[in-house]
PDB file of C-alpha atoms in Angstrom:
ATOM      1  CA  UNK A 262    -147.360 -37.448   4.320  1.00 86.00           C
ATOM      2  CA  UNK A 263    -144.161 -38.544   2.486  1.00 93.00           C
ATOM      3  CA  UNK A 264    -141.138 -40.588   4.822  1.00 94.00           C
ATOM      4  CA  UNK A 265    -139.018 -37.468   4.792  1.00 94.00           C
ATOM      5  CA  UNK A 266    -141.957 -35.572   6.513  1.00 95.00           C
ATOM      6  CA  UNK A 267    -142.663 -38.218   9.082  1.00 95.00           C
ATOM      7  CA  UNK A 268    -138.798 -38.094   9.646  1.00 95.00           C
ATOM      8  CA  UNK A 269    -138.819 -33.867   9.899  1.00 95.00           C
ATOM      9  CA  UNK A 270    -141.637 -34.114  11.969  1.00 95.00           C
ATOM     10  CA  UNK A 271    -140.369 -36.633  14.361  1.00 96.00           C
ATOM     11  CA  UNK A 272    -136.350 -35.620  14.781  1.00 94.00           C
ATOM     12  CA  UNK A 273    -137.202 -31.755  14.468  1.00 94.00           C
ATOM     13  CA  UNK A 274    -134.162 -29.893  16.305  1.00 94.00           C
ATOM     14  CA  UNK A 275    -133.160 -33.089  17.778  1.00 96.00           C
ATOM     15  CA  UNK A 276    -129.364 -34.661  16.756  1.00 97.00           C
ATOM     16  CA  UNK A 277    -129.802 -37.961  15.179  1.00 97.00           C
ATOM     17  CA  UNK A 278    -128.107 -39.473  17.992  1.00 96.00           C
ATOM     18  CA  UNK A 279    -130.725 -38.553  20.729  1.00 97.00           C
ATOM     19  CA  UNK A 280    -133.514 -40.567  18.751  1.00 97.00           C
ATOM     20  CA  UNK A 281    -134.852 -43.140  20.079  1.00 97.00           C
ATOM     21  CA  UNK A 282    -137.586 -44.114  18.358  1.00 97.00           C
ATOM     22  CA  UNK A 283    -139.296 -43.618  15.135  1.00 97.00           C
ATOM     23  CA  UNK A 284    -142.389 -44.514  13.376  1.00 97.00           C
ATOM     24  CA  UNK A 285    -143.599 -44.596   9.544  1.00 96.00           C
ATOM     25  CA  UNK A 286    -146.761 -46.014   9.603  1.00 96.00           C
ATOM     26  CA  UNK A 287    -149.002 -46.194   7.049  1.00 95.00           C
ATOM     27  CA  UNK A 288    -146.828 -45.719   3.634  1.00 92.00           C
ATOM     28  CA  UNK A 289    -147.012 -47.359   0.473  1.00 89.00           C
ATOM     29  CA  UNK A 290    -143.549 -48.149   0.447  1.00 88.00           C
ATOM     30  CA  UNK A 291    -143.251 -51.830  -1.454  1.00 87.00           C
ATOM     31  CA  UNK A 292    -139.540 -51.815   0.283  1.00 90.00           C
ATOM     32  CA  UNK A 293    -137.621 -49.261   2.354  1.00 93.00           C
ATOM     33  CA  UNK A 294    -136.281 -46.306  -0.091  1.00 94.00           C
ATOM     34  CA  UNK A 295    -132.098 -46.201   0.388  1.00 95.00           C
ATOM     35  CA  UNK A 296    -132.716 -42.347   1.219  1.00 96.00           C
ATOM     36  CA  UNK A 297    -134.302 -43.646   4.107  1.00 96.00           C
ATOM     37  CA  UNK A 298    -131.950 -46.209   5.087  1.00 96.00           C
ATOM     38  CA  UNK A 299    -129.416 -43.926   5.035  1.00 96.00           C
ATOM     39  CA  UNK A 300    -131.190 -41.859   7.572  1.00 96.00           C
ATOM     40  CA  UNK A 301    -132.031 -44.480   9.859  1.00 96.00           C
ATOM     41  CA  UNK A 302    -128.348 -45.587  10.011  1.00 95.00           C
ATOM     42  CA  UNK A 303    -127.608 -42.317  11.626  1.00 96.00           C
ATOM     43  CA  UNK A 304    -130.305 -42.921  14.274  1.00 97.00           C
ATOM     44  CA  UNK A 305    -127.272 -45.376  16.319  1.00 97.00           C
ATOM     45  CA  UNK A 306    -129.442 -45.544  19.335  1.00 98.00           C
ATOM     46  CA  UNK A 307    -132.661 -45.895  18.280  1.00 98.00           C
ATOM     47  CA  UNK A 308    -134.885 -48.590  20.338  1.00 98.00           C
ATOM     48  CA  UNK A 309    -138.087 -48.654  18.642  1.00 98.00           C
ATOM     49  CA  UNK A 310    -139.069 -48.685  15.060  1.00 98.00           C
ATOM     50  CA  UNK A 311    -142.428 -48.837  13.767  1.00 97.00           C
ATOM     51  CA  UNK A 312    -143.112 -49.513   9.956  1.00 97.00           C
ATOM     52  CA  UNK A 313    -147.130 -50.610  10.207  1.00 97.00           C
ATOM     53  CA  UNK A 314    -149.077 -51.061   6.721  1.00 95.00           C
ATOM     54  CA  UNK A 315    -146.316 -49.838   4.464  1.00 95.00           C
ATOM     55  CA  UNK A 316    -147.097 -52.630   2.190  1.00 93.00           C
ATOM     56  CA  UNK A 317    -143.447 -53.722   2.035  1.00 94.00           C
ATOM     57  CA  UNK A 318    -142.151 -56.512   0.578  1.00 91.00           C
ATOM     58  CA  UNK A 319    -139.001 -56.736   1.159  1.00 92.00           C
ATOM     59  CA  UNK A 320    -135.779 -55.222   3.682  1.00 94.00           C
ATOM     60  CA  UNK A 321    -132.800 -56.412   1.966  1.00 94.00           C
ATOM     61  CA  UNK A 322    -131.250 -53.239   1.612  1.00 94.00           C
ATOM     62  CA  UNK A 323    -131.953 -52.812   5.419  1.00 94.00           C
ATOM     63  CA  UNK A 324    -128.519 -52.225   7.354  1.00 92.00           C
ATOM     64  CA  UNK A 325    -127.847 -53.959  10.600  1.00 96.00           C
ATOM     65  CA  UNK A 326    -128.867 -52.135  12.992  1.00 97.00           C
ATOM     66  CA  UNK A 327    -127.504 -53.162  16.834  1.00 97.00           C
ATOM     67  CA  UNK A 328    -129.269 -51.059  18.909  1.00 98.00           C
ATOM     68  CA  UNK A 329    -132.809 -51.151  17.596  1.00 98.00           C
ATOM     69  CA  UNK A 330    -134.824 -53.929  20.012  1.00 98.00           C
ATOM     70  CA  UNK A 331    -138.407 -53.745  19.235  1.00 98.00           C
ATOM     71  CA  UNK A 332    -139.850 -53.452  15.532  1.00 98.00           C
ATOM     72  CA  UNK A 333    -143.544 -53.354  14.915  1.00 97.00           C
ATOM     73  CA  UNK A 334    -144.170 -54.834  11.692  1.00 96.00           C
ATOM     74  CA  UNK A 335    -147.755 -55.095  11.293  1.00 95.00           C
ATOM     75  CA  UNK A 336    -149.777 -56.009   8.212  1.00 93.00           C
ATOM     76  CA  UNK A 337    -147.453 -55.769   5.038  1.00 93.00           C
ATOM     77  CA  UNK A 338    -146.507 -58.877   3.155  1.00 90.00           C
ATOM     78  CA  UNK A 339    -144.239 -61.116   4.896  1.00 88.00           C
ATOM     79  CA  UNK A 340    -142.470 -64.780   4.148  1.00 88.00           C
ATOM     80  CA  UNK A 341    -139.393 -66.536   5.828  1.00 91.00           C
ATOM     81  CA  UNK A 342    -137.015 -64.385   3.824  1.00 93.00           C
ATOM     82  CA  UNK A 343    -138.747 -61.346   5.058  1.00 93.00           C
ATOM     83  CA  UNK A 344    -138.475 -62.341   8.586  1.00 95.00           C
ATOM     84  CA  UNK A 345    -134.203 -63.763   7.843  1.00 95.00           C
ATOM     85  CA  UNK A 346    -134.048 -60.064   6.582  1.00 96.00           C
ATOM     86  CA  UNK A 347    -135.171 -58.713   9.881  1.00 97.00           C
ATOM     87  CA  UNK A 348    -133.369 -60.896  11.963  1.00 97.00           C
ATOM     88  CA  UNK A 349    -130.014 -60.016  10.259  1.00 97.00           C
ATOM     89  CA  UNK A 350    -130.690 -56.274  10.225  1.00 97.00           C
ATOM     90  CA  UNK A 351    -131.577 -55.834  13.705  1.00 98.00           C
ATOM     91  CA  UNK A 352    -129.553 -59.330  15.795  1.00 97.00           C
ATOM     92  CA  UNK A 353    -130.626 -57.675  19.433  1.00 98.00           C
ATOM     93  CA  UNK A 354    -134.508 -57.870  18.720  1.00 98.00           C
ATOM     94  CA  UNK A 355    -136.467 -58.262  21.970  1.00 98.00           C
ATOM     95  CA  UNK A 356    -140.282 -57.286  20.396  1.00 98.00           C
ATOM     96  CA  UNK A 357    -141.365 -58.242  17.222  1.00 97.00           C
ATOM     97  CA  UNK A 358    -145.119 -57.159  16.478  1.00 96.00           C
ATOM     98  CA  UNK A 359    -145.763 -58.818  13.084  1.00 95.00           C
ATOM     99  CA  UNK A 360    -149.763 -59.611  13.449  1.00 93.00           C
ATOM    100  CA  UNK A 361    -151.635 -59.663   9.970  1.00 90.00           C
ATOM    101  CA  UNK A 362    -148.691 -60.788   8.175  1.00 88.00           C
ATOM    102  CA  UNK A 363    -150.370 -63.991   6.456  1.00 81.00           C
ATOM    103  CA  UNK A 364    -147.650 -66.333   6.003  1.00 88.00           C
ATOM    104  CA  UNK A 365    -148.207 -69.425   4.965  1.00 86.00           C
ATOM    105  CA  UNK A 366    -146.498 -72.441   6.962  1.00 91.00           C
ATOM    106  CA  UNK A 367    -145.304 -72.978  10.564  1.00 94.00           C
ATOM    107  CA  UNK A 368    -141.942 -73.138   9.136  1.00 94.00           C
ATOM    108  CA  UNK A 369    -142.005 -69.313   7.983  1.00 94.00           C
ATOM    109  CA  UNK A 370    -140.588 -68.705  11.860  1.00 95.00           C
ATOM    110  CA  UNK A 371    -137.541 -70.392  11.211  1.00 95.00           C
ATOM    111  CA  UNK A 372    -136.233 -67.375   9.956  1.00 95.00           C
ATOM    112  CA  UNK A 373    -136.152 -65.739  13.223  1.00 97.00           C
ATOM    113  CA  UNK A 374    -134.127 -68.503  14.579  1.00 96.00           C
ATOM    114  CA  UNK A 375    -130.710 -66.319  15.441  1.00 96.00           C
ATOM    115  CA  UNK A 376    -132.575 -64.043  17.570  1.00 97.00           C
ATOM    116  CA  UNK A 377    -131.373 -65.515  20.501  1.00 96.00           C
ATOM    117  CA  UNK A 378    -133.173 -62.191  22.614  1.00 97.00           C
ATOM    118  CA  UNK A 379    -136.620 -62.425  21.208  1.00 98.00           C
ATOM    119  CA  UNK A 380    -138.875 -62.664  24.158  1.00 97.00           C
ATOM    120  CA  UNK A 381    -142.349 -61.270  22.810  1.00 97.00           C
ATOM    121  CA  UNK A 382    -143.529 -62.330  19.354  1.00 97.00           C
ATOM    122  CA  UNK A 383    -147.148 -60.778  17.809  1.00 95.00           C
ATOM    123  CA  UNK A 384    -148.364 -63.188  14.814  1.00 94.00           C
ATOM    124  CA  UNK A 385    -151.426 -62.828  15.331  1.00 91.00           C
ATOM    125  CA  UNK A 386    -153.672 -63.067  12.180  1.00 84.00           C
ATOM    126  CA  UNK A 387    -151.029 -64.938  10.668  1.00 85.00           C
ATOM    127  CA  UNK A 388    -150.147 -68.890  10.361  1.00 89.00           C
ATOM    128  CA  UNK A 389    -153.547 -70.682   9.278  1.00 87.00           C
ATOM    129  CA  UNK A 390    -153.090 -73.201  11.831  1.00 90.00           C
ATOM    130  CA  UNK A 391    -154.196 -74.333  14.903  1.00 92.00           C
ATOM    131  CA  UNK A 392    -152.678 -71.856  18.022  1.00 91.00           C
ATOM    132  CA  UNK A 393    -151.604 -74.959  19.848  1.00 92.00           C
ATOM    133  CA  UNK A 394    -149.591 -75.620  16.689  1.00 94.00           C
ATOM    134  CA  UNK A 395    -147.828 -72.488  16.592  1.00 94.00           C
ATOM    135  CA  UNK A 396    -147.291 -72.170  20.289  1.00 94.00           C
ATOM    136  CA  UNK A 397    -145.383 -75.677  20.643  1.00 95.00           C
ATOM    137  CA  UNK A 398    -143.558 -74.593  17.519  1.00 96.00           C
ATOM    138  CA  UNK A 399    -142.541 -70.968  17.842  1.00 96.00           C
ATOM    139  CA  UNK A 400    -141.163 -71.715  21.229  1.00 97.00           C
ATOM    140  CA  UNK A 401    -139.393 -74.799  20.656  1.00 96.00           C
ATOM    141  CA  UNK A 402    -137.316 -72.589  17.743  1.00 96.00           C
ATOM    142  CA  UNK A 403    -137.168 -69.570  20.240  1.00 96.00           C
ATOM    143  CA  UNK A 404    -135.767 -70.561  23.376  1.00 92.00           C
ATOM    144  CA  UNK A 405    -136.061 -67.099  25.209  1.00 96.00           C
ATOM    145  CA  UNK A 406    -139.397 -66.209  24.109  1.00 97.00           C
ATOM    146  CA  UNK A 407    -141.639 -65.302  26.972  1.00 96.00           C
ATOM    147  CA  UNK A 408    -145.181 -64.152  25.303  1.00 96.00           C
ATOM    148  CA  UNK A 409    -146.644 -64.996  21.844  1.00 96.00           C
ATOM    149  CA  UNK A 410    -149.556 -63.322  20.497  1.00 94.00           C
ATOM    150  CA  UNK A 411    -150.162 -61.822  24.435  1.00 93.00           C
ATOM    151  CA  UNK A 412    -150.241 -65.677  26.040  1.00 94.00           C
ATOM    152  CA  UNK A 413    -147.386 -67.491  27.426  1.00 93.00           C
ATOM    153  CA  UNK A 414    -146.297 -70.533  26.713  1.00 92.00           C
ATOM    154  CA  UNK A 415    -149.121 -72.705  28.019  1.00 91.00           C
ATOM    155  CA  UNK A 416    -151.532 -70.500  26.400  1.00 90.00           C
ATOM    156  CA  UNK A 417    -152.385 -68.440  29.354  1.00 92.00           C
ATOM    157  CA  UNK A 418    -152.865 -64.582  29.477  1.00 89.00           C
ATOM    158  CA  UNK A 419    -148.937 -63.286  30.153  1.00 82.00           C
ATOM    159  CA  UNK A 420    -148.590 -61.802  33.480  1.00 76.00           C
ATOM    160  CA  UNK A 421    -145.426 -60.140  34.749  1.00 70.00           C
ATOM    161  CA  UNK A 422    -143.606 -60.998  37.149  1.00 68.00           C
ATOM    162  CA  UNK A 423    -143.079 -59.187  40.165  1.00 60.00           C
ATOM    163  CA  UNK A 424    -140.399 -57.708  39.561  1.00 54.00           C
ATOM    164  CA  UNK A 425    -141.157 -56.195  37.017  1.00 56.00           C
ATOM    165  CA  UNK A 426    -144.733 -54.705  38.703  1.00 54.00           C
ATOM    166  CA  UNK A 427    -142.477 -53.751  41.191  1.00 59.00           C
ATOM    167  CA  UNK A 428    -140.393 -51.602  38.622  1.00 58.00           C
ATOM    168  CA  UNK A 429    -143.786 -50.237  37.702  1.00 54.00           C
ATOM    169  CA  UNK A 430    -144.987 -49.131  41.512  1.00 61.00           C
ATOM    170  CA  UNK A 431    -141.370 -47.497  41.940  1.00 62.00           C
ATOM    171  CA  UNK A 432    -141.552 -45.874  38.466  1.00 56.00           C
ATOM    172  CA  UNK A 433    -145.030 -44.453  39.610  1.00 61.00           C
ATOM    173  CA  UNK A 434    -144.261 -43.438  42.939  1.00 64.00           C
ATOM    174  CA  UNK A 435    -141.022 -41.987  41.381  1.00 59.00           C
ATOM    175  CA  UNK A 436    -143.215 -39.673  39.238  1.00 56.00           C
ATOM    176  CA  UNK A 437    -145.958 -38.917  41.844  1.00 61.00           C
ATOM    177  CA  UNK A 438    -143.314 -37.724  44.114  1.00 58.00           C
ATOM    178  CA  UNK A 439    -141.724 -35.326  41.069  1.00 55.00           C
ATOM    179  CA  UNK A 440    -145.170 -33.901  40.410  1.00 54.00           C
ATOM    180  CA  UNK A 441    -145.408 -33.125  44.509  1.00 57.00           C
ATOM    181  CA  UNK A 442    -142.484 -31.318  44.140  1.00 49.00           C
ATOM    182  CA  UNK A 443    -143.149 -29.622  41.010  1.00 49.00           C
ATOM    183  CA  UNK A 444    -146.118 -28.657  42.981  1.00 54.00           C
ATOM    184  CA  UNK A 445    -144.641 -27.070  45.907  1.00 56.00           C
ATOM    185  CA  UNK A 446    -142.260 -25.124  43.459  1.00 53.00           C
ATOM    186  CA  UNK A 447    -145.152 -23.368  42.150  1.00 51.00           C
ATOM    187  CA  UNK A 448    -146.794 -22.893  45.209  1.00 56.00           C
ATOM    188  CA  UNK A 449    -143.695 -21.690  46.925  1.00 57.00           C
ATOM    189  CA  UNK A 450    -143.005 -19.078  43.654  1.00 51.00           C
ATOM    190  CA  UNK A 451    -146.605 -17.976  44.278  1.00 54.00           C
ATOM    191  CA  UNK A 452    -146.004 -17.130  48.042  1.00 58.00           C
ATOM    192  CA  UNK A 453    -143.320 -15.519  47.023  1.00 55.00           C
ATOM    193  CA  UNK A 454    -144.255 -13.170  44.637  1.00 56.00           C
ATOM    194  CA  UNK A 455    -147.298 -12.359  46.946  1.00 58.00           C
ATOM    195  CA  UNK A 456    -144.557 -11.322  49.564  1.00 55.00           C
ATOM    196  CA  UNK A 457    -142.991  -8.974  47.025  1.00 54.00           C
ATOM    197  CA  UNK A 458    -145.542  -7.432  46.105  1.00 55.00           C
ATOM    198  CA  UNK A 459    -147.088  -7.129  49.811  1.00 56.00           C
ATOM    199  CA  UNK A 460    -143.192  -5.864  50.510  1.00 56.00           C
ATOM    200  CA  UNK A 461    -144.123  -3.463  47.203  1.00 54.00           C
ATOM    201  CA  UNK A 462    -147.100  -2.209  48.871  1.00 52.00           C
ATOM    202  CA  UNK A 463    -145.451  -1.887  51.854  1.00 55.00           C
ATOM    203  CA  UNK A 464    -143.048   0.265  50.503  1.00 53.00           C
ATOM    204  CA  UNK A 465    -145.029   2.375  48.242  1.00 52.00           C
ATOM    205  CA  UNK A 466    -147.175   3.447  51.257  1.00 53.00           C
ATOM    206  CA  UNK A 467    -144.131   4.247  53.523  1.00 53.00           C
ATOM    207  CA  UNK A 468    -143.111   6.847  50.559  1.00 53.00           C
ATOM    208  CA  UNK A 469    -146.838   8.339  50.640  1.00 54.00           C
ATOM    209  CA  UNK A 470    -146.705   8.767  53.923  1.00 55.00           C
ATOM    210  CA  UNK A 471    -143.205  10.545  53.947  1.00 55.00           C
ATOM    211  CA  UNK A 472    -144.087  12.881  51.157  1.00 49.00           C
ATOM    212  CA  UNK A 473    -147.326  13.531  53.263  1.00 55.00           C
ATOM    213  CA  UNK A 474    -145.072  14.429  56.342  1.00 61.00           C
ATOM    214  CA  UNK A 475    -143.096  16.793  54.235  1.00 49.00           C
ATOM    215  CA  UNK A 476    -146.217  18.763  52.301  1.00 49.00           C
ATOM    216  CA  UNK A 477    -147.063  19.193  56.069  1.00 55.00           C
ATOM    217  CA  UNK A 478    -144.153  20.864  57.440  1.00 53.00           C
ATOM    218  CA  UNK A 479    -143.159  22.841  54.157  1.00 46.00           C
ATOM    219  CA  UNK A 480    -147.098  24.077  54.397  1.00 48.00           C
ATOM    220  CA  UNK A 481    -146.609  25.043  58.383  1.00 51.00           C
ATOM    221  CA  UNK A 482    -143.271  26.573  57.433  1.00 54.00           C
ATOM    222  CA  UNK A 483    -144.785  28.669  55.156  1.00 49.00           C
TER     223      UNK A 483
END
C-alpha cells in the first residue's frame, strides 16, 4: 500500500483539521515524498505521527510542524542530523520512539538538545554503549526527560505518578459509567417498544371485540 492509500484510508470523510494522528509504517520511502509533506502540513492539529521502517534517511524537507508531540521513529537510518531535522520540524516533541536506529556515538543525542519538552525517549537498540553511559548522558542534555528506553533516570522501571493513575481510575470510571447509561437507554427503548406493542395488542383486540358486538346485533336485527 502506497502513502496516498495509507493517507485515504486513514482521513476518509474526515477534514484535515480533525486529524489527529497518522501512521505510515512500513514504506520504503528513503525520505518523505514533498506530495506528502504537503499533506501533512494540512493536518495543523495532528498529535501523533508514526513513520516505523520506512527506511528513511533523511527529513529535511520536513516542515515545522507545532502541534505534532509524539513521533515514533523506529528502525530507519538515523545520525545527529537526522535527529536536528526532527527536532526543528516538530519544537513541541514530548515522545520520541526511535529504538533500532543504530547510531553510532553518545554524542548523536545532541541533536535533540532544543527540545526543551521531551520527556520520554525510546533508543533502544541503538548507541553501542554501556546503558549507564547513555542514561547519565541523555539526561544531562535533556533536562525534562522523565523515561528513557521505559526506565527512569536511575535505571528503574518508570512508574507514574499518582496523579496521573488517578487520571486513569477517573477516565475508567468515566467510561464505565457511559456504558451504564448506554445500557439503560437500550433497556429503557426495549420496555418501551414492548409497551407499544402490548398497547397495539391492546387495541387491536378492543376493535375485534367491537366488530364482534356489531355482527351480533346486525344478525339479531335481522
Amino acid at each position: 500500500m502506497s502513502w496516498l492509500q495509507k493517507l485515504k484510508k486513514q482521513i476518509g470523510s474526515q477534514a484535515y483539521s480533525e486529524i489527529k494522528q497518522l501512521r505510515f509504517n512500513n514504506l520504503q520511502l528513503n525520505k518523505l515524498p514533498d506530495d506528502l509533506v504537503s499533506e501533512l502540513k494540512k493536518c495543523i492539529n495532528l498529535e501523533i505521527l508514526s513513520l516505523n521502517q520506512c527506511g528513511i534517511r533523511s527529513l529535511e524537507n520536513l516542515q515545522q510542524m507545532n502541534s505534532v508531540t509524539q513521533l515514533e521513529y523506529l528502525d530507519n537510518f538515523t545520525t545527529q542530523k537526522t535527529f536536528q531535522q526532527i527536532a526543528k520540524a516538530f519544537p513541541n516533541l514530548e515522545v520520541l520512539i526511535a529504538g533500532g536506529n543504530f547510531l553510532r556515538e553518545l554524542s548523536d543525542l545532541d541533536g535533540l538538545k532544543s527540545l526543551t519538552k521531551l520527556e520520554v525517549l525510546n533508543i533502544m537498540n541503538g548507541i553501542n554503549k554501556p546503558d549507564s553511559d547513555i542514561r547519565k548522558y541523555a539526561f544531562e542534555i535533556l533536562p525534562n526527560l522523565k523515561i528513557l528506553d521505559e526506565k527512569d533516570k536511575n535505571g528503574q522501571i518508570y512508574v507514574k505518578p499518582k496523579q496521573e493513575k488517578k487520571q486513569l481510575e477517573i477516565e475508567t470510571q468515566t467510561n464505565m459509567e457511559q456504558e451504564e447509561v448506554s445500557q439503560e437507554d437500550e433497556e429503557s427503548a426495549l420496555c418501551s417498544d414492548d409497551s407499544n406493542e402490548e398497547e397495539e395488542s391492546n387495541s387491536e383486540d378492543e376493535d375485534d371485540s367491537d366488530l364482534s358486538d356489531f355482527i351480533e346485533k346486525k344478525v339479531k336485527n335481522e
